[in-house]
Coordinates of C-alpha atoms and ligand atoms in Angstrom, one line a residue:
M1 CA -4.2 -12.2 7.0
A2 CA -2.6 -9.4 7.5
L3 CA -3.3 -7.3 4.9
A4 CA -6.7 -8.5 4.2
G5 CA -6.6 -6.9 7.7
V6 CA -5.7 -3.4 6.6
V7 CA -7.8 -4.0 3.3
V8 CA -11.3 -4.4 5.4
L9 CA -9.9 -1.7 7.9
S10 CA -9.0 0.7 4.6
L11 CA -12.5 0.1 3.1
L12 CA -14.0 1.2 6.9
A13 CA -12.0 4.1 6.8
G14 CA -13.2 4.5 3.5
A15 CA -16.5 3.8 4.3
A16 CA -16.0 6.5 7.2
V17 CA -15.1 9.2 4.7
N18 CA -17.7 8.9 2.2
Y19 CA -20.3 9.0 5.6
L20 CA -19.0 12.4 6.8
A21 CA -18.4 14.5 3.4
D22 CA -21.8 13.7 2.7
V23 CA -22.9 14.3 6.1
L24 CA -20.9 17.5 7.7
P25 CA -21.0 20.0 5.0
H26 CA -25.4 18.9 4.9
A27 CA -25.0 19.3 8.6
A28 CA -27.2 16.5 8.8
R29 CA -28.5 14.7 11.5
G30 CA -28.2 11.1 9.5
P31 CA -27.0 9.0 6.3
I32 CA -28.5 11.5 2.8
C33 CA -27.9 11.6 -1.0
L34 CA -24.9 13.1 -2.3
Q35 CA -26.8 13.6 -5.3
C36 CA -30.4 15.1 -4.3
G37 CA -29.9 15.5 0.0
E38 CA -32.9 13.6 0.8
R39 CA -32.6 11.2 3.7
L40 CA -32.0 7.6 2.9
S41 CA -32.6 4.7 5.4
A42 CA -29.5 3.3 6.4
A43 CA -29.9 0.1 4.4
D44 CA -30.6 2.2 1.6
Y45 CA -27.6 3.9 2.1
F46 CA -25.0 1.0 2.8
R47 CA -25.7 -0.2 -0.7
W48 CA -24.4 3.4 -2.7
W49 CA -24.0 0.7 -5.7
Q50 CA -27.8 0.9 -6.5
P51 CA -29.8 3.6 -7.7
C52 CA -31.4 6.2 -4.7
P53 CA -34.5 5.7 -4.2
H54 CA -35.4 9.3 -4.4
C55 CA -34.1 11.0 -7.7
G56 CA -32.6 7.6 -9.4
R57 CA -28.8 8.5 -9.8
R58 CA -25.8 6.2 -8.5
R59 CA -23.4 7.5 -6.0
W60 CA -20.4 6.6 -7.9
R61 CA -18.1 8.1 -5.5
H62 CA -18.5 5.6 -2.6
G63 CA -17.0 4.2 -4.7
V64 CA -13.9 5.0 -5.8
V65 CA -13.4 6.5 -2.1
L66 CA -13.6 2.5 -1.1
A67 CA -11.1 1.9 -4.2
L68 CA -8.9 3.7 -3.8
M69 CA -9.0 3.9 0.4
A70 CA -8.5 -0.2 -0.6
A71 CA -5.7 0.5 -3.0
A72 CA -3.7 3.0 -0.9
G73 CA -3.5 0.9 2.5
A74 CA -2.5 -2.7 0.3
G75 CA 0.0 -0.7 -1.4
L76 CA 1.4 1.3 2.2
W77 CA 1.3 -2.6 4.0
L78 CA 3.3 -4.1 1.4
S79 CA 5.8 -1.4 0.0
P80 CA 6.0 1.0 4.3
P81 CA 7.5 5.0 3.5
K82 CA 9.6 5.9 6.1
W83 CA 6.8 7.4 8.3
G84 CA 6.1 4.0 8.7
F85 CA 2.8 2.0 7.4
W86 CA 0.4 3.9 10.2
A87 CA 1.4 7.2 10.3
V88 CA 1.1 8.4 5.9
W89 CA -2.2 5.7 6.5
V90 CA -3.8 8.1 8.5
V91 CA -3.0 10.7 6.5
V92 CA -4.2 9.7 3.2
V93 CA -7.6 9.2 4.5
Y94 CA -8.0 12.5 5.6
A95 CA -6.4 13.7 2.0
L96 CA -8.9 12.3 1.0
A97 CA -11.9 13.5 3.4
V98 CA -10.7 17.2 1.8
V99 CA -10.3 16.2 -1.9
V100 CA -13.7 14.6 -2.0
M101 CA -15.5 17.7 0.5
D102 CA -13.4 20.5 -1.0
V103 CA -14.0 18.4 -4.7
E104 CA -17.8 18.4 -3.9
H105 CA -18.2 21.3 -2.1
R106 CA -15.7 23.9 -2.4
L107 CA -15.6 23.8 0.7
I108 CA -12.9 23.4 3.7
L109 CA -15.0 23.1 6.8
H110 CA -13.4 24.3 10.6
S111 CA -13.5 21.1 12.1
V112 CA -11.8 19.0 9.0
S113 CA -8.8 21.9 9.3
S114 CA -9.2 21.6 13.1
A115 CA -9.0 18.0 12.6
G116 CA -6.0 18.4 10.4
A117 CA -3.7 20.9 12.6
L118 CA -4.3 18.2 15.3
L119 CA -3.6 15.5 13.6
G120 CA 0.0 17.9 12.0
L121 CA 0.8 18.8 15.6
A122 CA 0.8 15.4 17.0
L123 CA 2.8 13.2 13.4
G124 CA 5.1 16.7 13.0
A125 CA 6.6 17.2 16.6
W126 CA 6.8 13.1 16.7
R127 CA 9.2 13.5 13.1
H128 CA 11.2 16.2 13.5
G129 CA 10.9 18.6 17.3
W130 CA 8.5 21.3 18.4
A131 CA 11.1 23.8 16.8
A132 CA 10.8 23.2 13.2
T133 CA 7.0 21.7 13.4
L134 CA 5.5 25.0 15.1
L135 CA 7.9 26.9 12.7
G136 CA 6.8 24.6 9.9
G137 CA 3.0 25.8 10.4
V138 CA 3.1 29.4 11.2
S139 CA 4.9 29.8 7.1
G140 CA 2.5 27.4 5.3
A141 CA -0.4 29.6 7.1
G142 CA 1.2 32.5 6.6
V143 CA 1.8 32.1 3.2
M144 CA -1.1 30.9 2.2
L145 CA -2.8 34.3 4.0
A146 CA -0.2 36.5 1.8
L147 CA -2.2 35.0 -1.0
F148 CA -5.0 35.2 0.8
F149 CA -5.1 38.9 0.2
L150 CA -2.9 39.0 -2.3
G151 CA -5.6 37.0 -4.3
N152 CA -8.8 38.6 -3.5
G153 CA -7.3 42.2 -3.4
Y154 CA -6.8 41.9 -6.7
A155 CA -10.3 40.4 -7.4
L156 CA -11.6 43.1 -6.0
W157 CA -9.6 45.6 -8.0
K158 CA -10.8 44.0 -11.0
A159 CA -14.5 44.3 -10.1
R160 CA -14.1 48.2 -9.0
R161 CA -12.2 48.7 -12.5
A162 CA -14.9 47.0 -14.4
G163 CA -18.1 48.8 -12.4
E164 CA -18.9 45.4 -10.7
P165 CA -20.0 44.4 -7.5
P166 CA -17.4 42.8 -5.8
P167 CA -16.7 38.2 -6.3
E168 CA -19.0 36.6 -3.5
E169 CA -17.1 33.7 -3.8
P170 CA -13.6 34.4 -2.9
A171 CA -10.6 33.0 -5.0
L172 CA -8.9 31.7 -2.2
G173 CA -10.9 30.5 1.1
F174 CA -10.2 31.2 4.7
G175 CA -10.3 27.3 4.4
D176 CA -6.9 27.4 2.5
V177 CA -4.4 29.2 5.1
T178 CA -6.0 26.8 8.0
L179 CA -5.3 23.5 6.1
M180 CA -1.6 24.6 4.9
G181 CA -0.8 26.3 8.4
G182 CA -2.2 21.9 10.0
L183 CA 0.1 20.5 7.0
G184 CA 2.7 23.0 7.8
L185 CA 2.7 21.3 11.3
L186 CA 2.8 17.8 9.3
L187 CA 5.8 18.8 7.3
G188 CA 8.0 21.3 9.2
W189 CA 10.6 23.2 8.5
P190 CA 11.9 22.9 6.0
G191 CA 9.4 20.6 4.5
V192 CA 7.0 22.8 4.5
W193 CA 8.1 24.1 1.2
A194 CA 8.8 20.8 -0.8
G195 CA 5.0 20.5 0.1
L196 CA 4.0 23.8 -1.5
T197 CA 6.5 23.5 -4.6
F198 CA 4.4 20.1 -4.9
A199 CA 0.9 21.7 -4.4
V200 CA 2.0 24.6 -7.1
L201 CA 3.5 22.3 -9.4
L202 CA 0.3 19.9 -9.3
G203 CA -2.0 22.8 -9.2
G204 CA 0.2 24.3 -12.5
A205 CA 0.7 21.3 -14.3
F206 CA -4.1 20.5 -13.2
S207 CA -4.4 24.6 -14.5
V208 CA -3.1 24.0 -18.0
L209 CA -4.6 21.0 -18.6
F210 CA -7.8 21.8 -18.3
L211 CA -7.4 24.9 -20.1
L212 CA -6.5 23.1 -22.7
Y213 CA -9.9 21.1 -22.1
G214 CA -12.1 24.4 -22.1
L215 CA -10.4 25.7 -24.9
L216 CA -10.7 21.7 -27.2
R217 CA -14.5 21.8 -25.7
W218 CA -15.4 25.0 -25.9
R219 CA -13.1 27.5 -28.3
R220 CA -12.3 29.6 -25.2
W221 CA -10.4 30.3 -22.4
R222 CA -11.9 29.1 -19.5
L223 CA -10.2 32.1 -16.7
D224 CA -12.6 32.2 -14.8
A225 CA -13.5 28.3 -13.9
Y226 CA -12.9 27.9 -10.5
I227 CA -10.1 25.2 -9.2
P228 CA -10.1 24.4 -6.1
Y229 CA -6.8 24.8 -4.0
G230 CA -7.5 22.3 -1.4
P231 CA -6.8 18.6 -3.1
F232 CA -3.4 20.2 -4.4
L233 CA -2.0 21.2 -1.3
V234 CA -3.1 18.3 0.6
L235 CA -1.7 15.8 -2.7
G236 CA 1.7 18.0 -2.4
A237 CA 1.8 17.7 1.5
L238 CA 1.3 13.6 1.5
A239 CA 3.9 13.8 -1.8
V240 CA 6.9 14.7 0.6
I241 CA 5.4 12.1 3.5
W242 CA 5.6 9.3 1.1
L243 CA 8.8 10.1 -1.0
A244 CA 10.5 10.8 2.6
K245 CA 13.9 9.5 2.8
Ligands
LIG301 ZN1 -30.9 11.0 -4.6

C-alpha cells in the first residue's frame, strides 16, 4: 500500500514538473501545448497522449517524465539511500524540472535556480552544517563563474579574430552559475568537487558520443553544436547524494 502511495505521489510530482516546464518558460497563465504554444482546455491538457487539437502533435515528454518519476519514486522507496527517501526524492523532482527546461528551452530560469538554492541551503545545512554548506555553495558558483568568463571571453576573442559579430548566445549561461551555486550548497564542502567531477565525466562522455554521432550522421565534426550544461550539473549532484555512504 505504501509503495502504491509513493508511486501516486511521484506521478503527481511528475505532472507538476510537466506543467511548470510548459508554463514557466512561456510565461503563460494557463495550460498550453508545449509543441505549438496554443492554449489548451484543462481536459485536453490532462490527456497528453492525445494529439493536440491545434497542431496534431503528441506531447510525449509528459509520458517520459511521468514514467521516470514513477520509477524513481518506487526505486528510492524500495532501496532508500543514505540521505533518506524524502530528501533524495525532492532533489529528483527538482533535477527533472531543470533537465526538461534546459533541454527544451536552453534556459535555467531565475525562479528555478532560486528554488534550488533554497532547497540546497535547507538540505545542505541539515546534512553538512552551515560552514561546509556555504563553502560548497561559494565553490560551486565560483567554479562556474570562472568558466563563464573564460568560455565567453574565448568565444568573443574567436569571433573578433574571424571578423564576425560576437555570438548571440553565450556558450555558458549565467543560469549555470546560479544553478551550480545551489547544487554546491546541497553537496557542501568537499562534496561539491565530487559533484563537479561527475558532471564533467557525464558531460564529456555525452559530448564524445554526440561528436561520433555527428560524424556518422553528417560526416563532419559538429564542434559548434550547443550542448546544455544544466542536466549534467544536476545529474552529477544527484549521483553524489544517491551514492553517499
Ligand atoms: Zn499543439
